[in-house]
CSV table of C-alpha atoms and ligand atoms in Angstrom, one decimal:
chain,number,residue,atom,x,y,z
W,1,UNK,CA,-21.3,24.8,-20.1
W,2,UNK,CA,-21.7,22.9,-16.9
W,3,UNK,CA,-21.3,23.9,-13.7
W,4,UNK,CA,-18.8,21.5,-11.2
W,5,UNK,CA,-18.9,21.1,-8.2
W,6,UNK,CA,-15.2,20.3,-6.9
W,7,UNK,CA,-15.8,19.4,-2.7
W,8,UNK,CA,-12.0,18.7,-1.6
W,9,UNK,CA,-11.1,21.4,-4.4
W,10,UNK,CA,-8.8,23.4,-2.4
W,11,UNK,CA,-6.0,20.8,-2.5
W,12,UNK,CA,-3.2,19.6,-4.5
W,13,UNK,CA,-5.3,17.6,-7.2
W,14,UNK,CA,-8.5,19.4,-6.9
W,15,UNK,CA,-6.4,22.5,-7.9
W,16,UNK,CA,-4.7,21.5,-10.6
W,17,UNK,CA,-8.1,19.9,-11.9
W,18,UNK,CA,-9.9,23.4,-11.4
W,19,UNK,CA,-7.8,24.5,-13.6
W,20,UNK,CA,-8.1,22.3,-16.7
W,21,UNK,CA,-11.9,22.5,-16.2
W,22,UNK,CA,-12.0,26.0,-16.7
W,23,UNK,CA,-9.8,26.4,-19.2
W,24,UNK,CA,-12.1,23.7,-20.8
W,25,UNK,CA,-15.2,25.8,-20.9
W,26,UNK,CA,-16.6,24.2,-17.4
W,27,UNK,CA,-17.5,26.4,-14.1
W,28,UNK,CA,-16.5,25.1,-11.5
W,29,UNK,CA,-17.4,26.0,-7.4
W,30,UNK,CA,-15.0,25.1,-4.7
W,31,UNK,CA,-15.8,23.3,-1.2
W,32,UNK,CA,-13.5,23.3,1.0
W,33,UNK,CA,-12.3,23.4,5.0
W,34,UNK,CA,-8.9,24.1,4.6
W,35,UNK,CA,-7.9,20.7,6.8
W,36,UNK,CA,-5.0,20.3,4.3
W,37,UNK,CA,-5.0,23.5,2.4
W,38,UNK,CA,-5.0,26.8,2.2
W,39,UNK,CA,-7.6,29.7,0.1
W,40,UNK,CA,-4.5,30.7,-1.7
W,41,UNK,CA,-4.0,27.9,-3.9
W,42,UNK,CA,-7.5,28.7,-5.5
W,43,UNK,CA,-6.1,32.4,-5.5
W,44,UNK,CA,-3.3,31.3,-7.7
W,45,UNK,CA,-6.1,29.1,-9.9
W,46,UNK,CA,-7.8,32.6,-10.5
W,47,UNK,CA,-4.0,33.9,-11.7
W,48,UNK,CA,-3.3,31.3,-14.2
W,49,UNK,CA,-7.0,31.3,-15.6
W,50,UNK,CA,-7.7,34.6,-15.3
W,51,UNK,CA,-10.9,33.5,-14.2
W,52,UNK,CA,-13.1,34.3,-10.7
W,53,UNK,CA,-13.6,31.0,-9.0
W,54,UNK,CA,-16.4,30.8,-6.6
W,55,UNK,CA,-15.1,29.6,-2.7
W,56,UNK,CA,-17.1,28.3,0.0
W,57,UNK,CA,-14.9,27.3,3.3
W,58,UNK,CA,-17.3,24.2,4.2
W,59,UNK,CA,-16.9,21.0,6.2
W,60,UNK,CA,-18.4,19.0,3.4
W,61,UNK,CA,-19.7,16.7,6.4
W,62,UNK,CA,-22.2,19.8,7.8
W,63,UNK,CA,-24.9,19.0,5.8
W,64,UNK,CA,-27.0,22.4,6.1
W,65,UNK,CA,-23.9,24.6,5.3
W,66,UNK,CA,-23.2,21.9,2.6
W,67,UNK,CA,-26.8,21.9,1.1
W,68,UNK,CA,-27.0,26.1,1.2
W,69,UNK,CA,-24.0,25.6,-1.6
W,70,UNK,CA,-25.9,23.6,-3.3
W,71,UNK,CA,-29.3,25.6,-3.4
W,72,UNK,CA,-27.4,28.9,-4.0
W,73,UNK,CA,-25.3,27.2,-7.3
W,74,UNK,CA,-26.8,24.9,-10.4
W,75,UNK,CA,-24.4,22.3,-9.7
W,76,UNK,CA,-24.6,19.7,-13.3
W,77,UNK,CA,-21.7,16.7,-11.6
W,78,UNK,CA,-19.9,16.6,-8.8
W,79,UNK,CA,-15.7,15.8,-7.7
W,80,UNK,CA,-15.4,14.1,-4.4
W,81,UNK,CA,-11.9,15.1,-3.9
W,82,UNK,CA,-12.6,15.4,0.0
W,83,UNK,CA,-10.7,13.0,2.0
W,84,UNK,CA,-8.2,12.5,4.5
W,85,UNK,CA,-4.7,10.7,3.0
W,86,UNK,CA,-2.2,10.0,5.2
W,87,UNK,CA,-2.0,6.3,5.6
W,88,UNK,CA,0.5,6.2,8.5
W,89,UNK,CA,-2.2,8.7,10.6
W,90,UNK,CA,-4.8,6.6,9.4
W,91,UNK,CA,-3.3,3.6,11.8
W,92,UNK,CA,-2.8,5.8,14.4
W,93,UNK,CA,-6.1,7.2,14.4
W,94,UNK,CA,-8.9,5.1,12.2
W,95,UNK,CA,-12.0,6.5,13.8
W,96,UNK,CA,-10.6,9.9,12.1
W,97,UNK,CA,-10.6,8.8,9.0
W,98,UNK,CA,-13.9,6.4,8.9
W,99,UNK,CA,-15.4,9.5,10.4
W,100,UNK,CA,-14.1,11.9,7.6
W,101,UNK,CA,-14.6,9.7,4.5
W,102,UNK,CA,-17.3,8.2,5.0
W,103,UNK,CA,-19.5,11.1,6.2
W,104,UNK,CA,-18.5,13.6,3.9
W,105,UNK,CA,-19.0,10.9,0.8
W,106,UNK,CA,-22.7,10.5,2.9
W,107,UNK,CA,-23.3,13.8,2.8
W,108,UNK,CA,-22.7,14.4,-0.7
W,109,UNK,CA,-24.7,12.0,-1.7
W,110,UNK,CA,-27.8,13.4,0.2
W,111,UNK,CA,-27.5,16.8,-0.9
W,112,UNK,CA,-27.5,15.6,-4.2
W,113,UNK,CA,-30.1,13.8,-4.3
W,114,UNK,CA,-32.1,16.0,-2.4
W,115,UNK,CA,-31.2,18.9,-5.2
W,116,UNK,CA,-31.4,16.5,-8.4
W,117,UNK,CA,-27.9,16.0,-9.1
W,118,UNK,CA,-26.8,12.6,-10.9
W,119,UNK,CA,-23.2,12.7,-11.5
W,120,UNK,CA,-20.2,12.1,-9.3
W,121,UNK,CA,-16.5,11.7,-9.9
W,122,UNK,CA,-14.8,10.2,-6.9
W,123,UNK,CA,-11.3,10.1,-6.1
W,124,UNK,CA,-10.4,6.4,-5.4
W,125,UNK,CA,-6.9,4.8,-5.1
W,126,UNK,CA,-4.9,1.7,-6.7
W,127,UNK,CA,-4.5,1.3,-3.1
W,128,UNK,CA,-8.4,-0.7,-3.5
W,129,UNK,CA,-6.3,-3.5,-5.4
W,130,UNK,CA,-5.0,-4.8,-2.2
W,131,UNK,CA,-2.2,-7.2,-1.6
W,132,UNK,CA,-3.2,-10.1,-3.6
W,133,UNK,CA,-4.0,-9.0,-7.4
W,134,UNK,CA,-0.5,-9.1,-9.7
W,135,UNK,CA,0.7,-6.1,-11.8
W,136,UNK,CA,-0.2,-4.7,-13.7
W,137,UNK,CA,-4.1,-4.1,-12.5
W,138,UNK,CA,-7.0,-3.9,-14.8
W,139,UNK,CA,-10.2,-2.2,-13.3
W,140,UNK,CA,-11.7,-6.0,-14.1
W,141,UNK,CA,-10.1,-7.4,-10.7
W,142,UNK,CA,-11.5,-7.9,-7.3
W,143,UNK,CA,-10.5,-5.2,-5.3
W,144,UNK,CA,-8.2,-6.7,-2.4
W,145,UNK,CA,-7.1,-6.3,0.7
W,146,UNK,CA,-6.5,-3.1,2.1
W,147,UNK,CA,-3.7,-2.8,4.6
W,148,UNK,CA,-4.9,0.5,6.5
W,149,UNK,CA,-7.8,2.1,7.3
W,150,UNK,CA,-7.4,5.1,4.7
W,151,UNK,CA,-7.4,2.3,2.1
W,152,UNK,CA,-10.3,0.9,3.6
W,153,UNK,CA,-12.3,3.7,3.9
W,154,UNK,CA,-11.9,4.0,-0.3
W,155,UNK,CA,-13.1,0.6,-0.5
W,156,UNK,CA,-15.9,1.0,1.2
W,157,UNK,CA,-16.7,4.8,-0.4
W,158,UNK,CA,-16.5,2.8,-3.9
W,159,UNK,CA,-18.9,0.6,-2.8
W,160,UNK,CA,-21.3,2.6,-1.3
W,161,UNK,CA,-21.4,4.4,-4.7
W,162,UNK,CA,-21.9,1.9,-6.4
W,163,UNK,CA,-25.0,0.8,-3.8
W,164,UNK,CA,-26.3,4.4,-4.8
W,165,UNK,CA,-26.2,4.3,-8.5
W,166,UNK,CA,-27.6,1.1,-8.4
W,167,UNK,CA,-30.7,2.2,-6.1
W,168,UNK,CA,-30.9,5.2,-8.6
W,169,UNK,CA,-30.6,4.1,-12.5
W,170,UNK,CA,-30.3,7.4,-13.6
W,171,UNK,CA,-27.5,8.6,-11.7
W,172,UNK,CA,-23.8,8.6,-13.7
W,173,UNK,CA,-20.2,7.5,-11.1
W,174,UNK,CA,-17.0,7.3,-11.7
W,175,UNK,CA,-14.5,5.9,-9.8
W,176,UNK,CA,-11.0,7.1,-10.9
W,177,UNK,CA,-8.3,5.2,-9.3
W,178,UNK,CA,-5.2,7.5,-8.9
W,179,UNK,CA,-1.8,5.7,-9.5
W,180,UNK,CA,1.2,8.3,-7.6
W,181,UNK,CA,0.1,11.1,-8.6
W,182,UNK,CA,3.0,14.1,-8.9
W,183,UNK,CA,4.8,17.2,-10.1
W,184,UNK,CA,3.0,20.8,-10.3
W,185,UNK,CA,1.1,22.9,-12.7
W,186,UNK,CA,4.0,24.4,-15.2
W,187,UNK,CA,3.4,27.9,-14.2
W,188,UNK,CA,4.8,26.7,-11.2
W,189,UNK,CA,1.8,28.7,-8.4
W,190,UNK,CA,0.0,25.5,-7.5
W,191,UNK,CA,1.8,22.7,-6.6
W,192,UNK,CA,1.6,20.3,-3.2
W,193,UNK,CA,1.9,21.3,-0.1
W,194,UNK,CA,1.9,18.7,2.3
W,195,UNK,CA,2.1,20.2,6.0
W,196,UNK,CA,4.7,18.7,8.6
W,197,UNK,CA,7.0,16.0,7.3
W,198,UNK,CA,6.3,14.3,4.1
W,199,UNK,CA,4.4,11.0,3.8
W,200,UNK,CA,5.3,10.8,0.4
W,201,UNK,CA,8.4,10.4,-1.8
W,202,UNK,CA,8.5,13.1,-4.2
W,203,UNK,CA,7.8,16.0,-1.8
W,204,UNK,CA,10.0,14.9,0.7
W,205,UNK,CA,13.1,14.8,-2.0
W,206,UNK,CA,11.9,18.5,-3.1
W,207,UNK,CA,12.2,19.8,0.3
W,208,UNK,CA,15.6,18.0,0.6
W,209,UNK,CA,16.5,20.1,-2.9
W,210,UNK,CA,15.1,23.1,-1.3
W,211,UNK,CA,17.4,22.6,2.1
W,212,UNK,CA,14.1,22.1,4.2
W,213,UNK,CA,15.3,18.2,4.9
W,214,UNK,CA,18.8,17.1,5.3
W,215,UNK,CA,18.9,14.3,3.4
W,216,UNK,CA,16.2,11.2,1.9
W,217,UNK,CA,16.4,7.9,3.3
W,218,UNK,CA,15.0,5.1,0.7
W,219,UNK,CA,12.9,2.5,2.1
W,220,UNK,CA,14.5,-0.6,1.5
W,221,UNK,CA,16.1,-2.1,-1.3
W,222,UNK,CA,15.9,-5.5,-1.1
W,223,UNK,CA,12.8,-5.8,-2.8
W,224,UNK,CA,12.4,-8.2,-6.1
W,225,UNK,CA,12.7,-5.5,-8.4
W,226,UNK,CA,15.7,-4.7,-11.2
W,227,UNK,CA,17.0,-2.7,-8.1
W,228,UNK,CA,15.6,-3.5,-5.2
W,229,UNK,CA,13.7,-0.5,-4.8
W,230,UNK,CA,9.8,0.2,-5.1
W,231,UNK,CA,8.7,0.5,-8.4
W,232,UNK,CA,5.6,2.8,-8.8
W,233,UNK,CA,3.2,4.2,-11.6
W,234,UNK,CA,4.3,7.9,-11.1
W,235,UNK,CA,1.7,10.3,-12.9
W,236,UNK,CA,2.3,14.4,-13.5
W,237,UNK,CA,-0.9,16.1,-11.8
W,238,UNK,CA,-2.1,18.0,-14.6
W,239,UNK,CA,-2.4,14.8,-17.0
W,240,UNK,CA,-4.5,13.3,-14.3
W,241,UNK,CA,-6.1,16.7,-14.0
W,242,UNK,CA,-6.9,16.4,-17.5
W,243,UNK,CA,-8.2,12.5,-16.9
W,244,UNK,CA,-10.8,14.6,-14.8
W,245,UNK,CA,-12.4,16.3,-17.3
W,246,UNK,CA,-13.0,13.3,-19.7
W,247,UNK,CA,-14.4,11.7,-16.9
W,248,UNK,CA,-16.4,14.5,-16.3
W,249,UNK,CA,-17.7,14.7,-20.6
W,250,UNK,CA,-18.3,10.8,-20.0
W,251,UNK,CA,-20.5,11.3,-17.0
W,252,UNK,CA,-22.6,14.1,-18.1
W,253,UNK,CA,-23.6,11.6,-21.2
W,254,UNK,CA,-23.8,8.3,-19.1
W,255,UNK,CA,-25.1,7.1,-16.4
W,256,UNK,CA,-24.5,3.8,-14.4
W,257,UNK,CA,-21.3,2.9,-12.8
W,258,UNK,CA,-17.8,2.7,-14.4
W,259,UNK,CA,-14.0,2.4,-12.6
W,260,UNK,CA,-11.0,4.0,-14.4
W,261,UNK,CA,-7.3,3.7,-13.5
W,262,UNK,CA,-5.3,6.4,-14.0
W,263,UNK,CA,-1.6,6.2,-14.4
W,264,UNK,CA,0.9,5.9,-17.1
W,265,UNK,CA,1.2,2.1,-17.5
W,266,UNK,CA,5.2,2.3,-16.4
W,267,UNK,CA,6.9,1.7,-13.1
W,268,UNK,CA,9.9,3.6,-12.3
W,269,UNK,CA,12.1,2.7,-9.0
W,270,UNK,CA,13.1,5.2,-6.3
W,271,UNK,CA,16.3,4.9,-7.6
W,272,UNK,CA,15.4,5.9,-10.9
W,273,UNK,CA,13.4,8.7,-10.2
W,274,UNK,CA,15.5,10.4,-7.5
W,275,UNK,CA,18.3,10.0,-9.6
W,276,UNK,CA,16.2,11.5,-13.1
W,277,UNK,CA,15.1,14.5,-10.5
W,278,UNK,CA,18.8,14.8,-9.7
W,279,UNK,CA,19.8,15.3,-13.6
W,280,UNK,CA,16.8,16.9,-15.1
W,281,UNK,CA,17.3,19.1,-12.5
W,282,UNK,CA,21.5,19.6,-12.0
W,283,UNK,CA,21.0,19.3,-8.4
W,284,UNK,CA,21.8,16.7,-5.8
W,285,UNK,CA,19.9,15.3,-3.5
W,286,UNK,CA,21.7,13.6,0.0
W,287,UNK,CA,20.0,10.2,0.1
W,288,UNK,CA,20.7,6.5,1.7
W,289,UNK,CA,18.9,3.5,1.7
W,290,UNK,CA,17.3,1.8,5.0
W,291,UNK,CA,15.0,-0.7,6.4
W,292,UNK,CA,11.8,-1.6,4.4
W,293,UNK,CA,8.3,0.6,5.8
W,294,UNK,CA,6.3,-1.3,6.7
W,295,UNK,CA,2.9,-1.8,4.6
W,296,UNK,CA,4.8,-0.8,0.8
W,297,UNK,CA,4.2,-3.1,-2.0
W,298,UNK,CA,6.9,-4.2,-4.1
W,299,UNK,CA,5.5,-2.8,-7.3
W,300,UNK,CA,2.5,-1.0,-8.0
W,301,UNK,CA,1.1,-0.1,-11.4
W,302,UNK,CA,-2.0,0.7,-14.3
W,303,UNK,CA,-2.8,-1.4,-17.0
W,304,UNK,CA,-4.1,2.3,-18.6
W,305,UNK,CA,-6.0,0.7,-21.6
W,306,UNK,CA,-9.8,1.4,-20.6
W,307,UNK,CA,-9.0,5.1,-19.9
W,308,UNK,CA,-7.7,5.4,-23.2
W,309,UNK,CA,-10.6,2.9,-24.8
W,310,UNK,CA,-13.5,4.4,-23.3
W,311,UNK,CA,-12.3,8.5,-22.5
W,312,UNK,CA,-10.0,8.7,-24.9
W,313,UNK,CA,-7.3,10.0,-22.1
W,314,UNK,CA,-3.8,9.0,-21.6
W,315,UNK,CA,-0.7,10.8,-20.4
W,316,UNK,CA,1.2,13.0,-22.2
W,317,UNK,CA,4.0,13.4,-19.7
W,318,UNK,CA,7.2,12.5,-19.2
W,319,UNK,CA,8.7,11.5,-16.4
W,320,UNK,CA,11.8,14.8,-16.9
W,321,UNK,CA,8.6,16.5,-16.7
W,322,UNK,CA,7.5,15.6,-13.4
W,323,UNK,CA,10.7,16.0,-12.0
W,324,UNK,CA,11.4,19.3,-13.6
W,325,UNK,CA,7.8,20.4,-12.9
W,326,UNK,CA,8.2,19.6,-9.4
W,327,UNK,CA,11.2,21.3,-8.9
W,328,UNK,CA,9.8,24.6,-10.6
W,329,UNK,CA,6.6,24.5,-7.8
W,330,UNK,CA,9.6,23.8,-5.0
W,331,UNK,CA,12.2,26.3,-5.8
W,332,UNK,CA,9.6,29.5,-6.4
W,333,UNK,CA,7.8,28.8,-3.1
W,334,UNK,CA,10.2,26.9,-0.7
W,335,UNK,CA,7.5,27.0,2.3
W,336,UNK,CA,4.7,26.2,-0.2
W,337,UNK,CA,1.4,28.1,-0.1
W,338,UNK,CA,2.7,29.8,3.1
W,339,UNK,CA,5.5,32.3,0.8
G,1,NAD,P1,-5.3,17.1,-0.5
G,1,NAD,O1,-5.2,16.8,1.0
G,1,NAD,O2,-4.4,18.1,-1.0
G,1,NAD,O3,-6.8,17.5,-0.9
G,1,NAD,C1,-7.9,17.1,-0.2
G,1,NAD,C2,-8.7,18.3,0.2
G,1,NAD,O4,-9.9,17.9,0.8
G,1,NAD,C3,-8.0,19.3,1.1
G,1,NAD,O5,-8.0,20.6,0.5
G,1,NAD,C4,-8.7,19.2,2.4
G,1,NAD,O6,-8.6,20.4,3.1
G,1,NAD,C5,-10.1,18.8,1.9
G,1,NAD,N1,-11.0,18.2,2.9
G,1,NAD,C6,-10.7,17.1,3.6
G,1,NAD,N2,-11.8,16.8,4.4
G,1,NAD,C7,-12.7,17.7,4.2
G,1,NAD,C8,-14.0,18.0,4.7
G,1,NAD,N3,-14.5,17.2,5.6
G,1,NAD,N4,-14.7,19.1,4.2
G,1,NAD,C9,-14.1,19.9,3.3
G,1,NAD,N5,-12.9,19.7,2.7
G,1,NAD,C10,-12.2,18.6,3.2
G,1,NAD,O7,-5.1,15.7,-1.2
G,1,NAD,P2,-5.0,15.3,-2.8
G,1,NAD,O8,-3.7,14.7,-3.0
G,1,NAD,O9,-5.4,16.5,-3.6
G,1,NAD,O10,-6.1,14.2,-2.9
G,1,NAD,C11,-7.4,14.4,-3.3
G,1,NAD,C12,-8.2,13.1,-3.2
G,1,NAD,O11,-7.5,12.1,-4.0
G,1,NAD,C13,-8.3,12.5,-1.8
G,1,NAD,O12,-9.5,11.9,-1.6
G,1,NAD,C14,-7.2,11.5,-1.8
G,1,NAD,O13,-7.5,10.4,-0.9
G,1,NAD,C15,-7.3,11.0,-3.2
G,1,NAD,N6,-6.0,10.3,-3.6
G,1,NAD,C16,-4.9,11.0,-3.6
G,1,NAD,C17,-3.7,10.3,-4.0
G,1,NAD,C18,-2.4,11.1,-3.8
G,1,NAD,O14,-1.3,10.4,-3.9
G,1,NAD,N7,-2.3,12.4,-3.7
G,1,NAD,C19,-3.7,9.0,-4.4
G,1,NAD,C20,-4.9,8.4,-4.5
G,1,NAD,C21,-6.1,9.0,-4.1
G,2,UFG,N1,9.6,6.2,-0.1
G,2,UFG,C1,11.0,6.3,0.3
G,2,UFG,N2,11.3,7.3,1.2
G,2,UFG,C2,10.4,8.3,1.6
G,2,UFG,C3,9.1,8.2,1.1
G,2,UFG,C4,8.7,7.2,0.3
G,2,UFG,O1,11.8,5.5,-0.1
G,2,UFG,O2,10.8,9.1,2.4
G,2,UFG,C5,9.3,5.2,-1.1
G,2,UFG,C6,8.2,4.3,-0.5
G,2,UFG,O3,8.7,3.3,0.3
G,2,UFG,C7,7.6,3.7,-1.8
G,2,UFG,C8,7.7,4.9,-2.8
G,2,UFG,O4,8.7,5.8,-2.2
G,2,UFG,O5,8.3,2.7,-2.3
G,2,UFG,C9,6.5,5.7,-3.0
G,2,UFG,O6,6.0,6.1,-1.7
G,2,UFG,P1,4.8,7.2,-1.5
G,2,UFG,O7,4.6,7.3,-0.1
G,2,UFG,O8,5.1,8.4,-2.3
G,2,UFG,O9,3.6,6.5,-2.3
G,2,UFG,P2,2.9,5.1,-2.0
G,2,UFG,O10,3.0,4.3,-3.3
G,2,UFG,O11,3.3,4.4,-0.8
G,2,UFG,O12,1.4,5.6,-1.7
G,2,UFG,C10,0.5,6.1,-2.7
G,2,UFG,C11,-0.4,7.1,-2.2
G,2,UFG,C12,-1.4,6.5,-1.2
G,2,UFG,C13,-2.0,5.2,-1.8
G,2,UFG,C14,-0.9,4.3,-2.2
G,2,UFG,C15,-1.4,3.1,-2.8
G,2,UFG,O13,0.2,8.2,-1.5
G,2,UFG,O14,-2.4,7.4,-1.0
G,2,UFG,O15,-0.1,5.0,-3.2
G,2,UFG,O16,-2.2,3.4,-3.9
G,2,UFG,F1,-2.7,4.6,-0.8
């Protein structure tokens, strides 16, 4: 079977996508400088498949150390999971995140060409739709307008992919373009584990379960929504784990250039889904509602047709099982990886 190269594959979704790739047959060799994780999480990858997973801790933007990986392993496709994703820290410092993108998507890109290897999945964002295309978006529309630089710098990685494959004919990309992506593998020993305060909803109300936070505030809810509050196109991690390796089947059989959303196709509010973390759960989480942040869409969700047209994938989640998956990650290891 072939052999994956996962650069980024330390962290919360490269994880959870080692995983299904092994227990799909594939290999898979992790790349990684630990910027937002931690060697364990690929430890715990080795307990639930019971599999040896090789680790390289590499800046995948130092090319020689980068292209040594390459010449010591067959590599067959490539994840570009490596990427910087804090969109507030992208305002504060954009030169960070070109910097880090951008080079390490450069990088990649060289070394595989210089070692004859076609394929690459990147990790791109609904975040590329911009503020001007309606809900729900189809992988048809113009991407939009970014409003920060970590959106930016996935606009501008998709199209300097697509630059590539077009250069090179027989090389195979795929762009998937994550929806919210949460929850935690079932076994409950990989799971996210942001560092600091949370950027993100869903972690920050599992460290308010877990007593880390005292209590969530919800941004805003004033919006034109059934109740004022965001709604977004939450996914569990491991079906978009799984969305992985049929992107990976496709690309090993195609070449050429294709985008795929990946999300469920249904918005929930932050209402909704604090409160079904709340019941699934039996626990209750302190929250209040306060002033819009700025830079959040209203709504935000897939049109998750092609996926299922052209991989065959959709999600097989529910949204009690993102919440109750979550919440099983949270409660066994309360300071994440760190426990
Ligand atoms: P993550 O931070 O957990 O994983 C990214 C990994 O890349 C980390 O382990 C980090 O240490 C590593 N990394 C960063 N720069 C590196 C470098 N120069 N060299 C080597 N390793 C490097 O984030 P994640 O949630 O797993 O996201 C994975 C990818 O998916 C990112 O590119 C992210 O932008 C994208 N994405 C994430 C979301 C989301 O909500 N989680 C949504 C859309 C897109
Ligand atoms: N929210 C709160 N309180 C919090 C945190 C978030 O109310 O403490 C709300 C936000 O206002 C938003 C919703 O919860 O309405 C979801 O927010 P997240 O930060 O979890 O997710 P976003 O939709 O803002 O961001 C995600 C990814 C980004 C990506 C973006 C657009 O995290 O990487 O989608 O695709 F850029």
């Amino acid at each position: 079977m072939a052999n994956i190269l996962l650069a980024g594959g330390a962290g919360y979704i490269g994880s959870h996508t080692a995983v299904e790739l092994i227990n799909s047959g594939y290999d898979v060799v992790v790349v990684d400088n630990y910027y937002n994780s931690c060697p364990e999480s690929i430890r715990r990858v080795e307990k639930i498949t019971g599999k040896k997973v090789k680790l390289y801790e590499v800046d995948v933007k130092e090319k020689d150390k980068l292209d040594k990986v390459f010449k010591e392993n067959k590599i067959d496709a490539v994840i570009h999971f490596a990427g910087l994703k804090a969109v507030g820290e992208s305002v504060q410092k954009p030169e960070l995140y070109y910097r880090n993108n951008i080079d390490t998507t450069l990088t990649l890109l060289e070394c595989m060409k210089e070692n004859n290897v076609k394929k690459i999945i990147f990790s791109s964002s609904a975040t590329v739709y911009g503020e001007e295309n309606k809900v729900p978006y189809t992988e048809k529309m113009k991407k939009g307008t970014c409003t920060n630089p970590y959106g930016w710098t996935k606009f501008m990685m998709e199209q300097i992919l697509e630059d590539t494959a077009k250069a090179n004919p027989d090389m195979g990309v795929v762009l998937l373009r994550y929806f919210n992506p949460i929850g935690a593998h079932e076994s409950g020993l990989i799971g996210e584990d942001p560092q600091g305060i949370p950027n993100n909803l869903m972690p920050y109300v599992a460290q308010v379960a877990v007593g880390r936070r005292d209590h969530l505030t919800i941004f805003g809810n004033d919006y034109p929504t059934p109740d004022g509050t965001c709604r977004r196109d939450y996914i569990h991690v491991v079906d978009l784990a799984k969305g992985h390796v049929k992107a990976i089947e496709y690309s090993l059989k195609n070449n050429g250039v294709e985008v795929f959303n990946l999300g469920t196709g249904t918005p929930y509010s932050v209402t909704e889904i604090v409160e079904t973390f709340q019941r699934v759960n039996n626990i209750t989480i302190k929250y209040e509602y306060g002033p819009r942040r700025a830079g959040d869409l209203p709504e935000s969700y897939a049109n998750a047709e092609k996926a299922l047209k052209v991989l065959g994938w959709k999600t097989e989640k529910t949204l009690d099982d993102m919440c109750r998956d979550l919440w099983n990650w949270q409660k066994n290891n309360p300071n994440g990886f760190r426990d």
